[in-house]
CSV table of C-alpha atoms in Angstrom, one decimal:
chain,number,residue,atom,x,y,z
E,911,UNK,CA,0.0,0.0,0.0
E,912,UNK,CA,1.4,3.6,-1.0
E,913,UNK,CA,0.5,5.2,2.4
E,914,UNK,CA,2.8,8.7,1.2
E,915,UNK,CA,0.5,8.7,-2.0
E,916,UNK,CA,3.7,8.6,-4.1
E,917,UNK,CA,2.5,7.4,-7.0
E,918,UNK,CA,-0.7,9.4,-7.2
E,919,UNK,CA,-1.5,12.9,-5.9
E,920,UNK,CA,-2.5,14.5,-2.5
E,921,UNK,CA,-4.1,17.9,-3.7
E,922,UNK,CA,-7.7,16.8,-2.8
E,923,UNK,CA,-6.2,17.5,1.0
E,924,UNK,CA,-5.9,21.0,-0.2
E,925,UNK,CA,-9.7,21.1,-0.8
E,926,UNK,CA,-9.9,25.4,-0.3
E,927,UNK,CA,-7.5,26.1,-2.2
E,928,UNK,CA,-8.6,24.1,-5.5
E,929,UNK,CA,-12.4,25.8,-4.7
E,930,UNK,CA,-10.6,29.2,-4.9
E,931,UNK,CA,-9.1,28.0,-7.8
E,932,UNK,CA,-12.2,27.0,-9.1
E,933,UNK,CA,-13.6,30.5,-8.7
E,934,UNK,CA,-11.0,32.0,-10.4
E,935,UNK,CA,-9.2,33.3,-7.7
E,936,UNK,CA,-5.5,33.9,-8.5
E,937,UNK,CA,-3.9,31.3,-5.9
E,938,UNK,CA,-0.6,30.7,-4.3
E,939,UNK,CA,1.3,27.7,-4.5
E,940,UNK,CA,0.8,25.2,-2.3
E,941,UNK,CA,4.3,23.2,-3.3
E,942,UNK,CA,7.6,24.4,-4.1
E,943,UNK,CA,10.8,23.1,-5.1
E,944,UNK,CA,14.2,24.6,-4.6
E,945,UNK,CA,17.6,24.0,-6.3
E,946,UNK,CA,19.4,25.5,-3.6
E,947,UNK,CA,23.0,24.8,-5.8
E,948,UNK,CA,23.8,23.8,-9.4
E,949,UNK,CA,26.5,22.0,-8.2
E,950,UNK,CA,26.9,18.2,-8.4
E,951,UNK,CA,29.1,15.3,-6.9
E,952,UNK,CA,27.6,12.8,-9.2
E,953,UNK,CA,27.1,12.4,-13.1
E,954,UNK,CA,24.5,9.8,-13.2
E,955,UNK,CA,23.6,8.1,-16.2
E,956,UNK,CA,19.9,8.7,-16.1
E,957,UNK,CA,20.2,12.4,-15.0
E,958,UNK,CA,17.2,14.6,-16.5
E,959,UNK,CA,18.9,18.1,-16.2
E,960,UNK,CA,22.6,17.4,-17.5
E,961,UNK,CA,21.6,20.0,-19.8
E,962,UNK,CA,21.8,22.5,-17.6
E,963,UNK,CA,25.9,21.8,-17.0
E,964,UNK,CA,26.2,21.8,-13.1
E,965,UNK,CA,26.8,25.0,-13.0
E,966,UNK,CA,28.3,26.0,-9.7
E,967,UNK,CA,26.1,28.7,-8.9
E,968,UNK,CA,24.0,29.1,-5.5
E,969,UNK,CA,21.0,30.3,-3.7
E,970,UNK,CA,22.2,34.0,-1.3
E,971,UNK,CA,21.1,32.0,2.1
E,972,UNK,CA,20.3,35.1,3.7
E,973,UNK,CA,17.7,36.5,0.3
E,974,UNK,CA,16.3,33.3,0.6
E,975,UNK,CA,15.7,32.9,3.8
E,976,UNK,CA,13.7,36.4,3.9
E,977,UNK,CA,11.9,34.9,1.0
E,978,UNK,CA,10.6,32.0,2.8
E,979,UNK,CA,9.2,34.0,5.5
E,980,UNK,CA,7.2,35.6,2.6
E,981,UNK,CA,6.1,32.3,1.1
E,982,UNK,CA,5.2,31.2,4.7
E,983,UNK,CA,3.2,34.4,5.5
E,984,UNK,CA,1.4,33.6,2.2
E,985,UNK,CA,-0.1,30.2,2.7
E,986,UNK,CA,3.0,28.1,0.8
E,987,UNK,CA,2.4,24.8,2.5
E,988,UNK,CA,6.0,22.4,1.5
E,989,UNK,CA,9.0,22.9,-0.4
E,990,UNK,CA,11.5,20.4,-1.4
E,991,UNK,CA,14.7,20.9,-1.8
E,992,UNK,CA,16.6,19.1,-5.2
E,993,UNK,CA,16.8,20.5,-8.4
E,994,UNK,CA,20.1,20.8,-10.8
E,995,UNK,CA,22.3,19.9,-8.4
E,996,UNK,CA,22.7,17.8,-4.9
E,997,UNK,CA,21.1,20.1,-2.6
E,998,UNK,CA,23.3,19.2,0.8
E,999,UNK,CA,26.3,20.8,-1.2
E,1000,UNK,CA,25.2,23.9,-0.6
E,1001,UNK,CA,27.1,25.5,2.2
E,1002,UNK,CA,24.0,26.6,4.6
E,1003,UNK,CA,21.4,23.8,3.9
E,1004,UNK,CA,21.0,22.8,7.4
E,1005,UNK,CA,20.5,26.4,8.0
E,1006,UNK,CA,17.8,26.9,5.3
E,1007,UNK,CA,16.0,23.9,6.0
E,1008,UNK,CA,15.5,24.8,9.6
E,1009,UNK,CA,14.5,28.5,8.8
E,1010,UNK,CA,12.2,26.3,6.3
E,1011,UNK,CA,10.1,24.7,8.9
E,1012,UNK,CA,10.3,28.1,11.4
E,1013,UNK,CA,8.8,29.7,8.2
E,1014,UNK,CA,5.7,27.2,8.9
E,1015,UNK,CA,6.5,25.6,5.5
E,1016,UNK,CA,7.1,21.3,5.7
E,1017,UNK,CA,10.8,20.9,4.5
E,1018,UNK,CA,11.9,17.8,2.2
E,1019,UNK,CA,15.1,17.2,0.6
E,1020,UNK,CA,15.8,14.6,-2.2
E,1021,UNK,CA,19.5,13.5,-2.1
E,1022,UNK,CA,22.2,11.0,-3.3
E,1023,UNK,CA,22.6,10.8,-0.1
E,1024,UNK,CA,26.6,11.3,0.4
E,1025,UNK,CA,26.8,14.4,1.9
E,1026,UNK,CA,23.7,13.2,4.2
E,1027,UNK,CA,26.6,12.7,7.6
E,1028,UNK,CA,26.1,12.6,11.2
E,1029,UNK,CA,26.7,17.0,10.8
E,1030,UNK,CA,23.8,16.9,8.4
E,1031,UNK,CA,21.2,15.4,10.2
E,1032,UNK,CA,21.9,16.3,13.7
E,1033,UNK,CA,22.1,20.0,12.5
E,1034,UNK,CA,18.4,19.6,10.7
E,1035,UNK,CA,16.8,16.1,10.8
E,1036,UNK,CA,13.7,17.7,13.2
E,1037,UNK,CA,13.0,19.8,10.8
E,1038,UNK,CA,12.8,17.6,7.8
E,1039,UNK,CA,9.4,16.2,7.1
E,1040,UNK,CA,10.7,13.5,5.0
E,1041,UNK,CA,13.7,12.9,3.2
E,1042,UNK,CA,14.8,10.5,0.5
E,1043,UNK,CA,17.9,9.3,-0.9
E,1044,UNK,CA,18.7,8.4,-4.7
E,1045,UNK,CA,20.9,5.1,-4.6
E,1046,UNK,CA,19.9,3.1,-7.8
E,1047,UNK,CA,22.3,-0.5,-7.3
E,1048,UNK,CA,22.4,-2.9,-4.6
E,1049,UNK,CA,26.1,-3.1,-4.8
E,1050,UNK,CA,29.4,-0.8,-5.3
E,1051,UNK,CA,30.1,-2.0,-8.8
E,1052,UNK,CA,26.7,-1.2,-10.4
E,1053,UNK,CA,26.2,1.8,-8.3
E,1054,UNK,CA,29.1,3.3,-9.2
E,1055,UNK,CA,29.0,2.5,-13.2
E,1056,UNK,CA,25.0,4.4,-13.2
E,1057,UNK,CA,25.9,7.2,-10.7
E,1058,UNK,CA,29.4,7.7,-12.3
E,1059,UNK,CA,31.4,7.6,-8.9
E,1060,UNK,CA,33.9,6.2,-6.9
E,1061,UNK,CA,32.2,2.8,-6.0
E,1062,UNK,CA,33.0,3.9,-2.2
E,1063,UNK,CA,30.1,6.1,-2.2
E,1064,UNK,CA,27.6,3.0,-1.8
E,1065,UNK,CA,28.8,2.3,1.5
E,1066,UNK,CA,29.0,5.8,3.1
E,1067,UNK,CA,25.5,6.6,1.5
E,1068,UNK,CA,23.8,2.9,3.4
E,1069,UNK,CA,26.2,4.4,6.6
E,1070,UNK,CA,24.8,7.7,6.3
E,1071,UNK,CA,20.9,6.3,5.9
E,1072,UNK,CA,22.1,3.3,8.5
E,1073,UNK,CA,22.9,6.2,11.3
E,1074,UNK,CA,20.1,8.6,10.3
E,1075,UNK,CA,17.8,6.2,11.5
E,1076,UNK,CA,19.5,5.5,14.2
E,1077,UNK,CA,20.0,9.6,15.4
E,1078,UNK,CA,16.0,9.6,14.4
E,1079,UNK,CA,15.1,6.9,17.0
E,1080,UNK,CA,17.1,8.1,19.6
E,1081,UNK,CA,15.5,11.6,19.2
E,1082,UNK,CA,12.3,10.4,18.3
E,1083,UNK,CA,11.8,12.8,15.6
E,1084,UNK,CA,8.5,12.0,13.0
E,1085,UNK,CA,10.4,12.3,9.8
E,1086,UNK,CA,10.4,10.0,7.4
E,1087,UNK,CA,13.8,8.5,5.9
E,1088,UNK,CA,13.3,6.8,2.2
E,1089,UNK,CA,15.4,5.4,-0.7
E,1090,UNK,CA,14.4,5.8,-4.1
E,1091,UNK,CA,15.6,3.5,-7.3
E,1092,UNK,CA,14.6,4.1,-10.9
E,1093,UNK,CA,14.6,1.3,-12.5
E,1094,UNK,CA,17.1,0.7,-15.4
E,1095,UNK,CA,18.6,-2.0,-17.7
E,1096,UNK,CA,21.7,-2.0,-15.0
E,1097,UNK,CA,19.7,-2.5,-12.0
E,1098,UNK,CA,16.9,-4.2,-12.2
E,1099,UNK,CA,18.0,-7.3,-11.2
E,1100,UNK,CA,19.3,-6.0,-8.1
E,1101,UNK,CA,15.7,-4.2,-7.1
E,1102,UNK,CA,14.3,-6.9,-4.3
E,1103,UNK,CA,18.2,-7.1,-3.1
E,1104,UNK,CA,18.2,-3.4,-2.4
E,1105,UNK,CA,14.8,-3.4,-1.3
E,1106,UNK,CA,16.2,-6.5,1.3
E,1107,UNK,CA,19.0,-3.6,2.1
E,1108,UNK,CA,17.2,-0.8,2.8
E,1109,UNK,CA,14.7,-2.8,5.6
E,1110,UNK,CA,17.6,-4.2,6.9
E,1111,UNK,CA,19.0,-0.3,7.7
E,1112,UNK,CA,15.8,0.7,9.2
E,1113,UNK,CA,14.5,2.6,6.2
E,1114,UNK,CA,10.9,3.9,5.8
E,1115,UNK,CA,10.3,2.8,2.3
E,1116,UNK,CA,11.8,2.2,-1.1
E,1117,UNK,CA,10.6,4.0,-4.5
E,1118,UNK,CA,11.0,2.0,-7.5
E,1119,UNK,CA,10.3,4.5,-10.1
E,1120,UNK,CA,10.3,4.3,-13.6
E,1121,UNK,CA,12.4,6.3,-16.0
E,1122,UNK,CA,11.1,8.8,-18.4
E,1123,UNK,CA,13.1,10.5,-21.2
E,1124,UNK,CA,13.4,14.6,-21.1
E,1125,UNK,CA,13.2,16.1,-24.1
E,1126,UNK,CA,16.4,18.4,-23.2
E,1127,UNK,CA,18.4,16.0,-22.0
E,1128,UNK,CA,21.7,15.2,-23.4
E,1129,UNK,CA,21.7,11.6,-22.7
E,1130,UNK,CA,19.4,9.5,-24.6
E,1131,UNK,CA,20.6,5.9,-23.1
E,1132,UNK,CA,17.1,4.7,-22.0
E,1133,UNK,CA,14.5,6.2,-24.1
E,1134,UNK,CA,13.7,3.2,-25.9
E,1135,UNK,CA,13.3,1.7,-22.3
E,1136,UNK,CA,10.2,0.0,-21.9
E,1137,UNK,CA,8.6,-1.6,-18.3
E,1138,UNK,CA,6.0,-3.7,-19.1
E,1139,UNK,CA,8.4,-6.7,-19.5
E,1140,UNK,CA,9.1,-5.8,-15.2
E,1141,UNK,CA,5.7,-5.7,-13.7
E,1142,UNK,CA,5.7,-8.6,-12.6
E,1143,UNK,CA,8.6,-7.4,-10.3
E,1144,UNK,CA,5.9,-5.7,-7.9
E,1145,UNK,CA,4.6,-9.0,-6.6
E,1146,UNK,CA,8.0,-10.0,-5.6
E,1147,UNK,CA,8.4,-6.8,-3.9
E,1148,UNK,CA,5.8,-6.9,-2.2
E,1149,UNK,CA,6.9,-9.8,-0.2
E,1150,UNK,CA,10.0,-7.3,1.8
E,1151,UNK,CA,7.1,-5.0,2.8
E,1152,UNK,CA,5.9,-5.3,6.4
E,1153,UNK,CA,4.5,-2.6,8.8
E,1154,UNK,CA,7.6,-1.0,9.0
E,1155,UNK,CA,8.7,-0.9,6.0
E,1156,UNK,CA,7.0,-0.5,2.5
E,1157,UNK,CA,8.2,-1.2,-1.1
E,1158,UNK,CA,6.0,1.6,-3.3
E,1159,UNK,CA,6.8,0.3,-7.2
E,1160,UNK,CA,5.3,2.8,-9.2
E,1161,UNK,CA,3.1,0.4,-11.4
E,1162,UNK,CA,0.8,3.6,-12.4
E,1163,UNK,CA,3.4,5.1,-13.4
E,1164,UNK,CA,5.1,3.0,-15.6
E,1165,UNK,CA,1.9,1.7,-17.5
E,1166,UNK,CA,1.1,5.4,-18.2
E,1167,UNK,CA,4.1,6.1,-20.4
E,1168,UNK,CA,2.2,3.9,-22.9
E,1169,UNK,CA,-0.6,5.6,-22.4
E,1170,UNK,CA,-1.8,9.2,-24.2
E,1171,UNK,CA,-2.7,11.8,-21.1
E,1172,UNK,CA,-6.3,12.3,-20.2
E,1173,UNK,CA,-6.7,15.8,-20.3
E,1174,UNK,CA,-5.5,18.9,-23.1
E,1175,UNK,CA,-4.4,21.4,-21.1
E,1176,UNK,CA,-2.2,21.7,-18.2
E,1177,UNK,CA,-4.0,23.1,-15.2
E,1178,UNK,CA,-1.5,22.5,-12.6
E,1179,UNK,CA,0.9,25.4,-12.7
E,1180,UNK,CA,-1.2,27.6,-10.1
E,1181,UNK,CA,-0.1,25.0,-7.3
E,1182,UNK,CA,3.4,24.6,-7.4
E,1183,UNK,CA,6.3,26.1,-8.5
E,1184,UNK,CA,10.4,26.3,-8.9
E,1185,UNK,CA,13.2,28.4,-8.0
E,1186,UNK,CA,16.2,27.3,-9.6
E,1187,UNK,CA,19.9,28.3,-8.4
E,1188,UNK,CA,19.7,31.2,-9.5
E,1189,UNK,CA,17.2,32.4,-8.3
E,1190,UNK,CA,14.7,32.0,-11.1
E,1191,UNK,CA,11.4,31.5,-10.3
E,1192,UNK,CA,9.8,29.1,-12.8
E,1193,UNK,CA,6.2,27.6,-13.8
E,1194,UNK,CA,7.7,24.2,-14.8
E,1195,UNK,CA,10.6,22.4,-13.9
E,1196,UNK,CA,10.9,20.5,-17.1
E,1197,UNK,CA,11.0,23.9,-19.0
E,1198,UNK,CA,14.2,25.2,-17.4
E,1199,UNK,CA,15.7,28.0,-19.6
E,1200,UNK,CA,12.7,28.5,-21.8
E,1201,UNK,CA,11.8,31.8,-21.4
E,1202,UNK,CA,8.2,31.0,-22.1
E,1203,UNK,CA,8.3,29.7,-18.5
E,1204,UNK,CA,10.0,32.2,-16.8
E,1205,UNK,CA,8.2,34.3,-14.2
E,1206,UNK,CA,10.8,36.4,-12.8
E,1207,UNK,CA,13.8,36.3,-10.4
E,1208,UNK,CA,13.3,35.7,-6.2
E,1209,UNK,CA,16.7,38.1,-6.1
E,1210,UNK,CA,15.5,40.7,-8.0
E,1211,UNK,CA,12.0,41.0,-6.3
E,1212,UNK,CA,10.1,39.6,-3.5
E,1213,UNK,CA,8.2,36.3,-4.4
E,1214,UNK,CA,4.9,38.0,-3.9
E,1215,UNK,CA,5.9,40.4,-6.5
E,1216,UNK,CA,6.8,37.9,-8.9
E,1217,UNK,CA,3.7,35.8,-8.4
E,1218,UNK,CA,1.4,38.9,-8.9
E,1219,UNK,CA,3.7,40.2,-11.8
E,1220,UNK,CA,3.0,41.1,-15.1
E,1221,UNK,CA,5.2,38.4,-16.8
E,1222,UNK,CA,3.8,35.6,-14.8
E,1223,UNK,CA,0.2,36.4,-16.1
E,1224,UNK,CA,1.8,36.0,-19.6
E,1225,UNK,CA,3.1,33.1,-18.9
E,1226,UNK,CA,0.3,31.4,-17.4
E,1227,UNK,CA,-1.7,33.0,-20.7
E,1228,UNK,CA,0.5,31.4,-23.0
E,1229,UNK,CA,-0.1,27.6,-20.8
E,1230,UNK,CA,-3.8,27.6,-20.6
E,1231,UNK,CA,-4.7,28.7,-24.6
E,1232,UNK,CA,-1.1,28.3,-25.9
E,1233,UNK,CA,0.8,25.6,-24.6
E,1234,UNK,CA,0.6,22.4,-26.9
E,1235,UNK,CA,1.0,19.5,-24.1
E,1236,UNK,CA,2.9,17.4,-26.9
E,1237,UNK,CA,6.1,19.1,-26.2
E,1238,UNK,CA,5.4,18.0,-22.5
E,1239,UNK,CA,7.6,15.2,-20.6
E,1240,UNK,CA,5.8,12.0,-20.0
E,1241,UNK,CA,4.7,11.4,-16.7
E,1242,UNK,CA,5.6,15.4,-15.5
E,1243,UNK,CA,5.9,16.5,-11.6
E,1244,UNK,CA,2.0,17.5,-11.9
E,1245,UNK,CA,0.8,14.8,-14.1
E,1246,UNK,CA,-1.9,13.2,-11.6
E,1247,UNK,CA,-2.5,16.9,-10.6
E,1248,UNK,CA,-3.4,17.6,-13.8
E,1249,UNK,CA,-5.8,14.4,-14.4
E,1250,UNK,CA,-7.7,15.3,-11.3
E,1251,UNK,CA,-8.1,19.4,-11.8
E,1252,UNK,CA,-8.9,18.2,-15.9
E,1253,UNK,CA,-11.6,16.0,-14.2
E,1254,UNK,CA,-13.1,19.0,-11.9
E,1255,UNK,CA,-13.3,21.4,-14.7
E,1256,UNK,CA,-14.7,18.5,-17.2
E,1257,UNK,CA,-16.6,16.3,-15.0
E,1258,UNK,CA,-17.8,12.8,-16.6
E,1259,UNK,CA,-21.9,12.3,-16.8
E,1260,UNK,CA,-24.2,11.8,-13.9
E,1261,UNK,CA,-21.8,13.1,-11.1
E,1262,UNK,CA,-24.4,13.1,-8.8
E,1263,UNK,CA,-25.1,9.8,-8.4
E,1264,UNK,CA,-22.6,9.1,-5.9
């Protein structure tokens, strides 16, 4: 059972906000993420953004941190912090993601995990609603040929995990420590071992995820990739999960990148957002560097001013009459968002028979 909702959507807890939505009403975000740095230890095979060059560049801790007070004051709800880069190299993380939660806003961070060390967690774990860390092998060698590093890195990221849950239960902090795969050609005979691994350290859960080709990408190793031959993986799977621990395989997921979407427009845009390295406050992730995208810059101006600007309301124009969903990525950040707001706006017959 997906008890985090991972592979489906949790905006209908947001019930307010999508009726103000629904009358028009020119909303907030409820979601953010952050690319704190552009920075990156690892070159992974799979990586989505190599486009974007790991460049070095990095968030002004203090601007940002006066911007999340804003966001807080104005009803933003989470914010994750990933992006370009790995987000823990940035110099003040611990910092931000405290400030984060003081801000009233639930903090996540997605991570290889590397950086994730006993002066990590201990600085920040309370204020981390969840956390989860990328590690797609079940052993040195084949960790280290997709992630492109030294095959040391395995053992100090299970270490890392290993005492995180450790510091957690000794604290007895609610935040929720996961491991994500995506399955690949290279791995995916060593899914149930690493799904054996991360119970054994005390994980919460394992993802195993599907990949899905971005059109700007450099690499194109696994667009042909198919899943339908690895279904039947789940039911395996599903035999490591107990109480304590769950294996969430993204079946949904994976079946959809067969599938044509069910709605025509994108809707979701109003309820989550990005702020990339440099400070560049965007409607889509998967459109980084397209102007088209581009509301404005969290440096330059406060976030409200952004939001409310003149060049967001282009934007958002140009998405709802515009924006041909073709040139979309397959199975986006806001693809079950946008199923369920296409459904609200273009209900099915006889709703009210329920």
């Amino acid at each position: 059972m997906d008890e985090f909702r991972i592979d489906s959507h949790k905006l209908m807890y947001h019930v307010e906000r999508v009726n103000q939505w629904l009358k028009g009403v020119d909303i907030y975000p409820v979601y953010i993420e952050i690319s704190p740095i552009g920075a990156c230890n690892h070159r992974c095979t799979y990586c989505a953004l190599d486009y974007m060059e790991y460049n070095p560049r990095s968030l002004d801790t203090q601007i940002l941190k006066k911007r999340l007070t804003e966001m807080g004051s104005l009803g933003v709800k989470s914010i994750m912090y990933a992006g370009e880069g790995e987000p823990l190299l940035h110099k003040d993380i611990s910092e931000i993601i405290n400030h984060t939660k003081k801000s009233g806003i639930d903090a996540a961070v997605t991570s290889n995990g590397v950086l994730f060390t006993d002066k990590v967690f201990e600085a920040c774990l309370e204020s981390i609603t969840w956390i989860k860390i990328s590690i797609n092998a079940a052993c040195p060698e084949t960790y280290s040929k997709i992630h492109r590093t030294k095959e040391e890195d395995f053992g100090k990221v299970i270490d890392n995990i290993s005492k995180a849950v450790k510091f957690r239960e000794s604290r007895r902090l609610a935040s929720t420590i996961g491991m994500q795969m995506i399955l690949l050609p290279e791995n995916v005979n060593e899914a149930v071992s690493l799904a054996k691994k991360a119970k054994e350290i005390g994980a919460d859960y394992l993802v195993i995820k599907s990949y899905s080709q971005h059109f700007k990408s450099i690499t194109k190793k696994y667009a042909d990739f198919k899943y339908g031959n690895y279904l039947t993986l789940n039911e395996e799977l599903k035999k490591v999960s107990d109480k304590n621990f769950k294996v969430i395989f993204r079946e949904n997921a994976m079946k959809k990148l067969e599938e044509g979407r069910a709605y025509k427009r994108c809707m979701a845009l109003p309820f989550w957002s990005y702020i990339d390295s440099g400070g560049g406050l965007w409607g889509c992730s998967a459109f980084l560097n397209d102007e088209r995208f581009l509301f404005g810059n969290i440096n330059e101006n406060t976030f409200e001013e952004v939001w409310k600007g003149e060049r967001r309301k282009k934007v958002m124009e140009f998405v709802g009459k515009g924006l041909d969903i073709k040139e979309c990525r397959k199975n986006c950040r806001m693809d079950e968002v946008n199923r369920y707001l296409w459904e609200l706006r273009n209900p099915s017959l006889h709703v009210n028979f329920i």
